[in-house]
mmCIF file of C-alpha atoms in Angstrom:
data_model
loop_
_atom_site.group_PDB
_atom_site.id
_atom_site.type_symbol
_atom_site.label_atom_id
_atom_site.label_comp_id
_atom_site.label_asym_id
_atom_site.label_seq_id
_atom_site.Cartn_x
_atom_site.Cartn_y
_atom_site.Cartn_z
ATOM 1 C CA UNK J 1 44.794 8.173 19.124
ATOM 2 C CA UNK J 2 43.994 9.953 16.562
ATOM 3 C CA UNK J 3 44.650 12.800 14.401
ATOM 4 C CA UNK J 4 43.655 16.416 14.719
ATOM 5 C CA UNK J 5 40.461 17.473 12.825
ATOM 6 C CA UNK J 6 41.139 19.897 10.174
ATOM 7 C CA UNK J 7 38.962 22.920 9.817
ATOM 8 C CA UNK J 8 37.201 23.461 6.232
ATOM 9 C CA UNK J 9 33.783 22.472 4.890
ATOM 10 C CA UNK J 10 32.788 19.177 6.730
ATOM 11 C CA UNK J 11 29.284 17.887 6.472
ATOM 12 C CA UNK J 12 27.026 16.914 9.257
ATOM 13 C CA UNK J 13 23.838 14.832 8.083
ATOM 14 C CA UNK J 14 21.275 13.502 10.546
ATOM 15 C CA UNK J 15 19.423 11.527 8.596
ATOM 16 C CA UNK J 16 19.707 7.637 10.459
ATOM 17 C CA UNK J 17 22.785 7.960 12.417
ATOM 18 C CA UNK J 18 23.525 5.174 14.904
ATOM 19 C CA UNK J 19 20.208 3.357 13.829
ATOM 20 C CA UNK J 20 22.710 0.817 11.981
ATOM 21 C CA UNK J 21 24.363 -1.702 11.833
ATOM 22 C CA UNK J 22 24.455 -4.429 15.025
ATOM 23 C CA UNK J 23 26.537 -3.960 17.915
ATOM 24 C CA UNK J 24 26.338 -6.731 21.400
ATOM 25 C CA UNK J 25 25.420 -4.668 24.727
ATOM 26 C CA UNK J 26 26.728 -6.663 27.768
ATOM 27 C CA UNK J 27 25.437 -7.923 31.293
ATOM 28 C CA UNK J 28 27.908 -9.486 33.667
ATOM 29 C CA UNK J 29 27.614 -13.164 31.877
ATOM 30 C CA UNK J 30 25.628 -12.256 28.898
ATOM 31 C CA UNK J 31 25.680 -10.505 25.650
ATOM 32 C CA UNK J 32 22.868 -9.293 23.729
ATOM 33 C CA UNK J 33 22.699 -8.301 20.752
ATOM 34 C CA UNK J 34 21.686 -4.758 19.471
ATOM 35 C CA UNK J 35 19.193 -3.401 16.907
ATOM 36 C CA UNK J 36 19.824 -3.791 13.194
ATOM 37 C CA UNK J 37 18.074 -1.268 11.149
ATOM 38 C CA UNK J 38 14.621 -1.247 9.747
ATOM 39 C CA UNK J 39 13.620 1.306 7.358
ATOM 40 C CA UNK J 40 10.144 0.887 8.131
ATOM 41 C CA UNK J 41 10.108 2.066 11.383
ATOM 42 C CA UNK J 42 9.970 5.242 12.790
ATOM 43 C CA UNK J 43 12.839 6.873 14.840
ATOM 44 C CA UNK J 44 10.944 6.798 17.651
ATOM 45 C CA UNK J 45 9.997 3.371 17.446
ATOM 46 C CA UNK J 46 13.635 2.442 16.851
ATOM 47 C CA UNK J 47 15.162 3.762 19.720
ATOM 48 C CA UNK J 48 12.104 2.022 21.836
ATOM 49 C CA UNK J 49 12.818 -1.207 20.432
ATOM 50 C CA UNK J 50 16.607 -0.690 20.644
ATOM 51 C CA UNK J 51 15.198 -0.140 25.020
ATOM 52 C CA UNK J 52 14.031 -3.890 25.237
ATOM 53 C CA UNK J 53 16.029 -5.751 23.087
ATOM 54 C CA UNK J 54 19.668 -4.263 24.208
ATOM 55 C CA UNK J 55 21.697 -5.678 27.249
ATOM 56 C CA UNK J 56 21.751 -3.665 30.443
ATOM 57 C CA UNK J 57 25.168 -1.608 30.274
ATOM 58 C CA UNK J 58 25.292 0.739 33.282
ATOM 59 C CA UNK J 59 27.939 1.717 35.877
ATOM 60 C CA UNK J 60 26.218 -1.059 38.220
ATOM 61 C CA UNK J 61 27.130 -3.960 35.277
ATOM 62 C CA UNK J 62 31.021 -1.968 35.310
ATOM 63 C CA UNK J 63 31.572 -2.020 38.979
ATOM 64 C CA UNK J 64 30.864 -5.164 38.696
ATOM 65 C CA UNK J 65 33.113 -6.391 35.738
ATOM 66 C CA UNK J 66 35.634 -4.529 37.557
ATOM 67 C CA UNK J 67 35.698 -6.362 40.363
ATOM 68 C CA UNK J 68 34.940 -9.968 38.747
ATOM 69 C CA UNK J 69 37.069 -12.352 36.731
ATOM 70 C CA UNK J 70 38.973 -10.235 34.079
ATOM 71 C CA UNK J 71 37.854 -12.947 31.875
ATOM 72 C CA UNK J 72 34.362 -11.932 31.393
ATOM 73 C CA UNK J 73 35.270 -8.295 30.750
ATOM 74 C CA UNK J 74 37.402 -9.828 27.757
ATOM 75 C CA UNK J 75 34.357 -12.472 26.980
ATOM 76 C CA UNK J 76 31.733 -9.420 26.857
ATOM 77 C CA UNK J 77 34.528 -7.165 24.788
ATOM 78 C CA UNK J 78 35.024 -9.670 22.574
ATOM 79 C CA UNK J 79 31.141 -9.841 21.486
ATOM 80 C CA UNK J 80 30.901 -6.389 21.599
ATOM 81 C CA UNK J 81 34.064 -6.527 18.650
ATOM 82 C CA UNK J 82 35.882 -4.299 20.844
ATOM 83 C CA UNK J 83 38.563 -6.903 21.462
ATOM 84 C CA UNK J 84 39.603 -9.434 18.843
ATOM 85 C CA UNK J 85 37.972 -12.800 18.998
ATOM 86 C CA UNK J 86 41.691 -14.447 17.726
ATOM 87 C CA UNK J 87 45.423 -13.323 16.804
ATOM 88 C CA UNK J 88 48.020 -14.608 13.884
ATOM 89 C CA UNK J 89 51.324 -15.443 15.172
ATOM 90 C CA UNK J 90 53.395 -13.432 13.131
ATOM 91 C CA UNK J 91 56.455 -16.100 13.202
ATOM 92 C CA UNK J 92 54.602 -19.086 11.867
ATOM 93 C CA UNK J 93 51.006 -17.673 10.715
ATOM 94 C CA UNK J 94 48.929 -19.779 13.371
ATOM 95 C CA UNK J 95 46.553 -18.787 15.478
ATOM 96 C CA UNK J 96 47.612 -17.535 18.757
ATOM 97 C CA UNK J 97 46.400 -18.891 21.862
ATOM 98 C CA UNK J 98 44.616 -16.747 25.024
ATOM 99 C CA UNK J 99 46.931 -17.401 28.129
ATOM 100 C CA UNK J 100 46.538 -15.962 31.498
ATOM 101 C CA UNK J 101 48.994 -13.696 32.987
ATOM 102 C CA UNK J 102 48.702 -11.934 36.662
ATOM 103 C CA UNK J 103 51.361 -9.953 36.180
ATOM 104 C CA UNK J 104 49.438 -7.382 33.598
ATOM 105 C CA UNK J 105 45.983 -5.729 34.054
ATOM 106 C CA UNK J 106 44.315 -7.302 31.401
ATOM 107 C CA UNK J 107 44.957 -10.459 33.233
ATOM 108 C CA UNK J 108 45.027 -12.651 29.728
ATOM 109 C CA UNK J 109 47.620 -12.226 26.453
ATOM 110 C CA UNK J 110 47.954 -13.675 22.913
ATOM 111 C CA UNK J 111 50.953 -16.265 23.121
ATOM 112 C CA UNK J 112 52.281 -18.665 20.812
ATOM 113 C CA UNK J 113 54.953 -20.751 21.624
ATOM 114 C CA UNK J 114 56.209 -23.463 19.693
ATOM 115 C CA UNK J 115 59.722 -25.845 19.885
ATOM 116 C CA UNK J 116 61.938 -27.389 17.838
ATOM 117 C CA UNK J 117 63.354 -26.261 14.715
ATOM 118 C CA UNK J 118 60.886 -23.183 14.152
ATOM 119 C CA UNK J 119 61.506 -22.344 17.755
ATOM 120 C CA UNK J 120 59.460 -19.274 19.038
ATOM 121 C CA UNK J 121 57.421 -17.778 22.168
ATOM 122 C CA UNK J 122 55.936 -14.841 20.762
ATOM 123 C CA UNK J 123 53.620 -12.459 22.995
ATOM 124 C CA UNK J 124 50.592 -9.664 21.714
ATOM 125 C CA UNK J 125 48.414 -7.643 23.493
ATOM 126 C CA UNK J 126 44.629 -8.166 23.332
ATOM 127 C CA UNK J 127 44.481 -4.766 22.997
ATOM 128 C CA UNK J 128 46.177 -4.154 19.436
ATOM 129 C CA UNK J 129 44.224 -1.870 17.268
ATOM 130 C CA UNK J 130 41.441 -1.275 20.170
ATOM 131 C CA UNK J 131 39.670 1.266 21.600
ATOM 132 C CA UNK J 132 42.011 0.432 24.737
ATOM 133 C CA UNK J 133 44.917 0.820 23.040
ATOM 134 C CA UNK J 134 47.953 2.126 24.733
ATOM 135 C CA UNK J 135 46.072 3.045 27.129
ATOM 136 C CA UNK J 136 47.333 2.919 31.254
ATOM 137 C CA UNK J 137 43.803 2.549 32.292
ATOM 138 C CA UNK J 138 42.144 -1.175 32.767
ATOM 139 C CA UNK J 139 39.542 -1.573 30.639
ATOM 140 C CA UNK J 140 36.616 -1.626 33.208
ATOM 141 C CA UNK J 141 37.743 1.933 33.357
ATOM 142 C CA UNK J 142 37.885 2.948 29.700
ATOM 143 C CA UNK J 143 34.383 1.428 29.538
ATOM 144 C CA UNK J 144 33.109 3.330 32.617
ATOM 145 C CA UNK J 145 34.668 7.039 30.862
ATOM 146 C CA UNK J 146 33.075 6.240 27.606
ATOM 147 C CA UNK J 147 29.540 5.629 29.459
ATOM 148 C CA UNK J 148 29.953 8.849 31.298
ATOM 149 C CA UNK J 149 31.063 10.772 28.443
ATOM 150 C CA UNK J 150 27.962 9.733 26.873
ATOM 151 C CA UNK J 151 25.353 10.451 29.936
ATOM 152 C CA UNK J 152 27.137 14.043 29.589
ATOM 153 C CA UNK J 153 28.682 13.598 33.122
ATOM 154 C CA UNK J 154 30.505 16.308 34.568
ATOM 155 C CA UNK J 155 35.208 15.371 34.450
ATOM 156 C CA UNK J 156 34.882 16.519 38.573
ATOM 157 C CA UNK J 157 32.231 13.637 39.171
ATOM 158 C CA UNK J 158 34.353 11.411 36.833
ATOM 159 C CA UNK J 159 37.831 12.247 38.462
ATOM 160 C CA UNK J 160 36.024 11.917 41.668
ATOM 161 C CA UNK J 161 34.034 8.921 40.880
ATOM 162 C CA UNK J 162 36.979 6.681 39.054
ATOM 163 C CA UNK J 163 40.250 8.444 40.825
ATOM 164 C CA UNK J 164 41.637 9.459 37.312
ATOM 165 C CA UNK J 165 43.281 12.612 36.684
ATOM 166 C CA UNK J 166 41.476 15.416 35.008
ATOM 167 C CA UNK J 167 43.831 15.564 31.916
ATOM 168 C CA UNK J 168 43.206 11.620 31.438
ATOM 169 C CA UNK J 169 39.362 12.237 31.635
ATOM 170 C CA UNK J 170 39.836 15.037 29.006
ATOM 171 C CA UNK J 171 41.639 13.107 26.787
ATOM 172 C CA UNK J 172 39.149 10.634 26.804
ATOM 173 C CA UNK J 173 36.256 12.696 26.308
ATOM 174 C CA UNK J 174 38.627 14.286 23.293
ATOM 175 C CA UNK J 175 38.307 10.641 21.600
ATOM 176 C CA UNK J 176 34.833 10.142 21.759
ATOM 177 C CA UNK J 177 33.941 13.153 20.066
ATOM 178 C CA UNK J 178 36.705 11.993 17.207
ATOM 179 C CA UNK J 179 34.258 9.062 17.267
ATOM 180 C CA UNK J 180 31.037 10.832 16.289
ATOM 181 C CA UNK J 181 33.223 13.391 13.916
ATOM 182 C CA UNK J 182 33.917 10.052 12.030
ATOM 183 C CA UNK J 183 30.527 8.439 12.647
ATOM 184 C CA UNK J 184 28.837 11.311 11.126
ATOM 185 C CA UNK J 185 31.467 12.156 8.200
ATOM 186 C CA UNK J 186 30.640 8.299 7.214
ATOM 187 C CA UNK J 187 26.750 9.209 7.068
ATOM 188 C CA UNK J 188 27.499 12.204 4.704
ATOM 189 C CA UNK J 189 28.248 9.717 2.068
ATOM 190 C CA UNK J 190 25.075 8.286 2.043
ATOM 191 C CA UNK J 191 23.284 11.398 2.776
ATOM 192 C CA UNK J 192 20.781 12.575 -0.119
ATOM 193 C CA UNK J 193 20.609 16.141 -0.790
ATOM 194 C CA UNK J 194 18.279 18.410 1.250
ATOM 195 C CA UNK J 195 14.845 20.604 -0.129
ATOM 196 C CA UNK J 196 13.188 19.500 -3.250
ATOM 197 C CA UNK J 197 10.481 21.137 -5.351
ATOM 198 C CA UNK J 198 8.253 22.654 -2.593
ATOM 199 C CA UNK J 199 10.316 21.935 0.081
ATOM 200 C CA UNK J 200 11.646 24.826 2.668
ATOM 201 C CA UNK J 201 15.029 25.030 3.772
ATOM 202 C CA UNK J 202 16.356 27.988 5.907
ATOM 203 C CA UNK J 203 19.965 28.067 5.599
ATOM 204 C CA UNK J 204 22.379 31.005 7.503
ATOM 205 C CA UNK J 205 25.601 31.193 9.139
ATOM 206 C CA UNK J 206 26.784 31.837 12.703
ATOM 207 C CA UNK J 207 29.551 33.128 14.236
ATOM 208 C CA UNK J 208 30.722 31.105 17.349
ATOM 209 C CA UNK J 209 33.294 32.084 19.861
ATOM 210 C CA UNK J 210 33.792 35.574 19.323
ATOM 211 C CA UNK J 211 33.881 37.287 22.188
ATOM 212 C CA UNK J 212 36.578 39.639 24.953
ATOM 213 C CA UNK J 213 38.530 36.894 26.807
ATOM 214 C CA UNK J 214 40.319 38.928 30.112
ATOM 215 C CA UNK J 215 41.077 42.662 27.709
ATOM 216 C CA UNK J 216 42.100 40.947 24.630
ATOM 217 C CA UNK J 217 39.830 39.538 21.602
ATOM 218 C CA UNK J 218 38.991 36.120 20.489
ATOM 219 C CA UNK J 219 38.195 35.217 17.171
ATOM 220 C CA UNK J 220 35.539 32.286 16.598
ATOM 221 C CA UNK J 221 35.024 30.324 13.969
ATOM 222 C CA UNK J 222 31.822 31.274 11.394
ATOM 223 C CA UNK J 223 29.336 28.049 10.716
ATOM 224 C CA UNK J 224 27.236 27.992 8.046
ATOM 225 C CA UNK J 225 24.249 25.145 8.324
ATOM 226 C CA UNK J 226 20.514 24.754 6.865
ATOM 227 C CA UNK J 227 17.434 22.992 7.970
ATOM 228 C CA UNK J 228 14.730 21.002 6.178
ATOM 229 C CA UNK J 229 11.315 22.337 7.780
ATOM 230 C CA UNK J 230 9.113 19.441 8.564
ATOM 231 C CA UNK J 231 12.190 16.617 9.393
ATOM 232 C CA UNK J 232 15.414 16.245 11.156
ATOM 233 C CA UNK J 233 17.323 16.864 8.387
ATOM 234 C CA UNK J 234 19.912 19.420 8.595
ATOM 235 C CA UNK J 235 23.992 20.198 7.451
ATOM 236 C CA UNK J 236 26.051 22.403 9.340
ATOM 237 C CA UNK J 237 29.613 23.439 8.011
ATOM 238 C CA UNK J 238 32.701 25.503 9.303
ATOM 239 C CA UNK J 239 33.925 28.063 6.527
ATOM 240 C CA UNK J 240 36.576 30.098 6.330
ATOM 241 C CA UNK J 241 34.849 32.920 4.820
ATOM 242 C CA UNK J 242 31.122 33.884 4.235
ATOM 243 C CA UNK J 243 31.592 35.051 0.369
ATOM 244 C CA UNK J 244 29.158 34.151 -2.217
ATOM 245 C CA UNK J 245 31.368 31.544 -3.949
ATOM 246 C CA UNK J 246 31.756 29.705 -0.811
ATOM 247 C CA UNK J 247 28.118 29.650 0.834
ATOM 248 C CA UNK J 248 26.161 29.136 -2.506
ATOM 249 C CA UNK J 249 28.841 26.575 -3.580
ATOM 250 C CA UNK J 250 28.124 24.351 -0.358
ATOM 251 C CA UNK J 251 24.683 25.153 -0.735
ATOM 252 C CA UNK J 252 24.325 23.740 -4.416
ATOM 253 C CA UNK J 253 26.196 20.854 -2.621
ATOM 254 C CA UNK J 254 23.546 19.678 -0.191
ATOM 255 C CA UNK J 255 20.022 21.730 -1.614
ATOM 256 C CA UNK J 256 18.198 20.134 -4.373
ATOM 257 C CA UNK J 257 17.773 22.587 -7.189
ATOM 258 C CA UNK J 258 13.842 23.768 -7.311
ATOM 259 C CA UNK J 259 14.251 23.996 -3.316
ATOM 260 C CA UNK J 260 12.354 27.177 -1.598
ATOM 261 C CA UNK J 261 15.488 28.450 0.809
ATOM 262 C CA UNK J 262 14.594 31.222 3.199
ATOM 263 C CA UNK J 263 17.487 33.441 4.528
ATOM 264 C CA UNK J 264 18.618 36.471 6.091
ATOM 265 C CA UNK J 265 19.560 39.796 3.594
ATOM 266 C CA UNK J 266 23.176 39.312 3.422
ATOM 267 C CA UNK J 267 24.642 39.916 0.257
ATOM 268 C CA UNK J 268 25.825 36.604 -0.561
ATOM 269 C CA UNK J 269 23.272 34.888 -0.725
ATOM 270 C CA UNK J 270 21.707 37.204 -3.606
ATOM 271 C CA UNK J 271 22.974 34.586 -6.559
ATOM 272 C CA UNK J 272 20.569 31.904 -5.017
ATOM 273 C CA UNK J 273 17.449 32.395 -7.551
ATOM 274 C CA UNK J 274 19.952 31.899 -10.656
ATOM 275 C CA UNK J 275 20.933 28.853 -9.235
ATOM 276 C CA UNK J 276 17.411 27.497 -9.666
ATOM 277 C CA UNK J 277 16.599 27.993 -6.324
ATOM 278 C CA UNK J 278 12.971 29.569 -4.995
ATOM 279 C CA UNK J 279 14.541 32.522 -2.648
ATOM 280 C CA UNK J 280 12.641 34.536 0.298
ATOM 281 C CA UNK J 281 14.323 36.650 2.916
ATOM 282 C CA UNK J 282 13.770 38.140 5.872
ATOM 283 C CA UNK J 283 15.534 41.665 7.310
ATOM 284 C CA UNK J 284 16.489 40.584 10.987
ATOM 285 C CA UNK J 285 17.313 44.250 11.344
ATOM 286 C CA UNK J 286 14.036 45.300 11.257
ATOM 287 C CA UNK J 287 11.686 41.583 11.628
ATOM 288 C CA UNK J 288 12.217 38.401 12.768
ATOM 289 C CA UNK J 289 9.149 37.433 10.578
ATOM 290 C CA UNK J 290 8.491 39.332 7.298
ATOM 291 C CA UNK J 291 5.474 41.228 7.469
ATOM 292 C CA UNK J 292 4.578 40.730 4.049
ATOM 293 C CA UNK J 293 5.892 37.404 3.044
ATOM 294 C CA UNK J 294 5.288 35.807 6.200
ATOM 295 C CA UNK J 295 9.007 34.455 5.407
ATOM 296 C CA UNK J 296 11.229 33.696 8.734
ATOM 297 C CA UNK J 297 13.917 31.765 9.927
ATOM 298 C CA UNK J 298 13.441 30.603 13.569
ATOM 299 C CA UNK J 299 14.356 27.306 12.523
ATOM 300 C CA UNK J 300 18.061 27.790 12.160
ATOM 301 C CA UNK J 301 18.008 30.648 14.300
ATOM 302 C CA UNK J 302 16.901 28.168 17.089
ATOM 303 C CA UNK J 303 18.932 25.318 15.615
ATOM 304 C CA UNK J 304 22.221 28.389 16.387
ATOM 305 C CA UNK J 305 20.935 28.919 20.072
ATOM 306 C CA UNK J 306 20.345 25.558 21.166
ATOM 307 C CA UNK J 307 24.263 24.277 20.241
ATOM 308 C CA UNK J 308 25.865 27.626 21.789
ATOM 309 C CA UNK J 309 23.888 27.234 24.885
ATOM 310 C CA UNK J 310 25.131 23.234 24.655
ATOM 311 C CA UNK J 311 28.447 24.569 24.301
ATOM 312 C CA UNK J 312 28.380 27.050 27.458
ATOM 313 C CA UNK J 313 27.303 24.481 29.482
ATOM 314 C CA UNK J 314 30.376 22.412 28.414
ATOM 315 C CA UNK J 315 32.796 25.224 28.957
ATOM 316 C CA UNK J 316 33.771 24.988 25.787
ATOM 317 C CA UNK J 317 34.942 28.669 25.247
ATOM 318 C CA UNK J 318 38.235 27.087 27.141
ATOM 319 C CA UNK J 319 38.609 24.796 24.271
ATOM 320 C CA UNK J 320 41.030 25.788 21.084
ATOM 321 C CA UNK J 321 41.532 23.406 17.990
ATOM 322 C CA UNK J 322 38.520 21.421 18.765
ATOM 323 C CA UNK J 323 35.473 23.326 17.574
ATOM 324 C CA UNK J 324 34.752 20.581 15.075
ATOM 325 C CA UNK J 325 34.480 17.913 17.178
ATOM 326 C CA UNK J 326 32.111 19.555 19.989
ATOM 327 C CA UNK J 327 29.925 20.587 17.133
ATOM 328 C CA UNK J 328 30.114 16.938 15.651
ATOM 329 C CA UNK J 329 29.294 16.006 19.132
ATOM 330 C CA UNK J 330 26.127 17.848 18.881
ATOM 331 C CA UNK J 331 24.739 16.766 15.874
ATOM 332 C CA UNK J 332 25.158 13.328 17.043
ATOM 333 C CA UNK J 333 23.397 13.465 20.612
ATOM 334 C CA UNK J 334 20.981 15.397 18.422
ATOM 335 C CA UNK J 335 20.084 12.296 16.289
ATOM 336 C CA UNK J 336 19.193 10.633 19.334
ATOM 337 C CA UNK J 337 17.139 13.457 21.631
ATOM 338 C CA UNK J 338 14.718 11.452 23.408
ATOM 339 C CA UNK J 339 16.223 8.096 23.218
ATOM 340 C CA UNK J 340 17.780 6.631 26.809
ATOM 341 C CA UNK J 341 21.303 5.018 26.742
ATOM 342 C CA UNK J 342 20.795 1.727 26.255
ATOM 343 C CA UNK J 343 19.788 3.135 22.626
ATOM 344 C CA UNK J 344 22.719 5.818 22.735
ATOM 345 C CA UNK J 345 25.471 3.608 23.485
ATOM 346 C CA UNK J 346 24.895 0.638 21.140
ATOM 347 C CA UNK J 347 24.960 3.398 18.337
ATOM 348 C CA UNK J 348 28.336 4.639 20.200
ATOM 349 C CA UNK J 349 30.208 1.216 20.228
ATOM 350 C CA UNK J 350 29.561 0.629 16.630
ATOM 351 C CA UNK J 351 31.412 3.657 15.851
ATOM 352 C CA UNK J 352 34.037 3.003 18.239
ATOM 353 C CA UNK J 353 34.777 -0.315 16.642
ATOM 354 C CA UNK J 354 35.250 1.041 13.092
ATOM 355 C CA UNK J 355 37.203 3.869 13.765
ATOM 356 C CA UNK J 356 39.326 1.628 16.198
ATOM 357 C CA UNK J 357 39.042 -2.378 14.351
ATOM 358 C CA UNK J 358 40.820 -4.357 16.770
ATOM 359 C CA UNK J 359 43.857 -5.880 15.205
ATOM 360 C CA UNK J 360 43.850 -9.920 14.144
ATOM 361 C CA UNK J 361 47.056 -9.760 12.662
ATOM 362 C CA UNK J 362 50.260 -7.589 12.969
ATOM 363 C CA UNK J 363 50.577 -4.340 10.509
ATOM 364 C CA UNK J 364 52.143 -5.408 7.461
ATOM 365 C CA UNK J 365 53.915 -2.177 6.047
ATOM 366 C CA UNK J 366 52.571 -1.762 2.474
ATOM 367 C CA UNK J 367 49.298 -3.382 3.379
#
């Protein structure tokens, strides 16, 4: 669904992610819509508003589309943009028309059917384009993974739960961290640059995955990340290397010039203070607090401990080619630490919809 991830220097900003834009929660027969954001307000106070004004959306409300008419679940989908709301025939340009069919498990298809001399019965999916896209699973189902996925349920409770297959509930889990990968590459482009004149940033990099797997030796991947004191603010990166041209370069790329960045005594970091940059270190070897300077880094050096621990309690040293993602997966959740679901999964659905637009039309090739 979609493609692999490549490794390099990608960008993870935490600045307002999933605090915008409006996405419709759903109740068995209602829709309500979620919370548009307001600059003014604290994070907190978003994600408390975002509580009373969004739908209920638990597995209670997906049990029970599941077993109702398939016609709300397509009603709710469709005001949550997950479905499309209409379809162009692709034989005479009109709009299609939403027929019922029993023999599929949507229950409902785009049809347009017309006689005479532009004869034609032409058939679409509602799920073109979607989320549920060529996907086995009825939708109730997809809806129920992606909840679960984002409550950070176990795949044996899931597989157990739903009666899916393991590999299914991986692959599912796969695409919703491709989701906040996407979600939070989209932030970087409106993020502003870390640090300022008088502002601390502790920036280092950590090695993750390296380890003795049964006698034989794993490489890891090496991260390299920094962290505003005082906010949320953060960027994390993986690199190929830990040279001097490659860590200052991405540093320059997301630390204002005049910043004060504290780091540890490796080498390459030495060209900081002709970059314009304030620079402090600290020996680890010796101190995890200078005892001069007063200059430490627990702030990274925490921000490093909390995401492997995350990681070990995903079993994620099992996982090859998808470090990226699990790390993007991090980040995001971290955005929202504190916040309940029904602030989580608005923020979710939006980025599901963007990355995955239900189609209103059929590709045109060239288009």
């Amino acid at each position: 669904m979609f493609s692999e991830f490549a490794y390099g220097c990608l960008f993870f900003c935490l600045l307002s992610l999933g605090r915008s834009g409006c996405v419709c929660l759903f109740s068995p027969t209602t829709c309500t819509p979620g919370l548009s954001k307001n600059p003014v307000m604290s994070s907190r106070e978003n994600h408390r508003a975002a509580e009373s004004r969004a739908g209920l959306f638990d597995l209670e409300v997906l049990y029970g589309l599941k077993k109702g008419p398939k016609k709300d679940v397509i009603d709710c989908c469709m005001n949550m943009n997950m479905i499309a709301k209409e379809y162009v025939c692709p034989t005479c340009g009109e709009k299609m028309v939403l027929c019922e069919r029993n023999d599929i498990s949507d229950g409902y298809h785009w049809v347009c059917r017309k006689f005479g001399l532009n004869a034609h019965h032409v058939r679409r999916s509602l799920r073109k384009g979607s989320w549920f896209d060529e996907s086995k699973l009825s939708i109730p189902e997809i809806l129920m993974i992606t909840y679960l996925w984002a409550k950070k349920t176990s795949n044996e409770w899931i597989v157990d739960e739903l009666s899916v297959s393991e590999p299914t509930v991986v692959d599912w889990k796969s695409f919703c961290r491709e989701v906040c990968v996407d979600m939070l590459v989209n932030e970087n482009k409106k993020m502003e640059m870390l640090g300022g004149v008088g502002v601390v940033v502790e920036i280092d990099e950590s090695k993750f995955g390296k380890r003795k797997y049964k006698g034989k030796q794993v490489n890891g991947k090496w991260v390299f990340g920094g962290v505003e004191r005082g906010s949320k603010r953060s960027f994390f990166c993986v690199v190929e290397d830990r040279t001097a041209e490659t860590l200052i370069e991405i540093t320059k790329k997301f630390v204002k010039p005049g910043s004060t960045v504290l780091t540890d005594c490796w080498g390459s970091y030495n060209g900081l203070t002709a970059e314009g940059y304030v620079h402090h270190t600290v020996n680890h070897s010796k101190n995890f607090k200078d005892p001069i300077t007063g200059v430490r880094t627990t702030g990274i050096e925490g921000t490093w401990g909390a995401i492997k621990a995350d990681f070990r309690t995903q079993g994620t040293r099992k996982v090859a080619g998808q470090f990226d993602t699990y790390l993007a997966e991090y980040m995001w959740r971290r955005s929202f630490r504190g916040a309940s679901m029904k602030s989580i999964l608005p923020a979710l659905i939006g980025g599901i919809t963007k990355l995955y637009p239900p189609h209103t039309q059929d590709h045109v090739p060239g288009k």
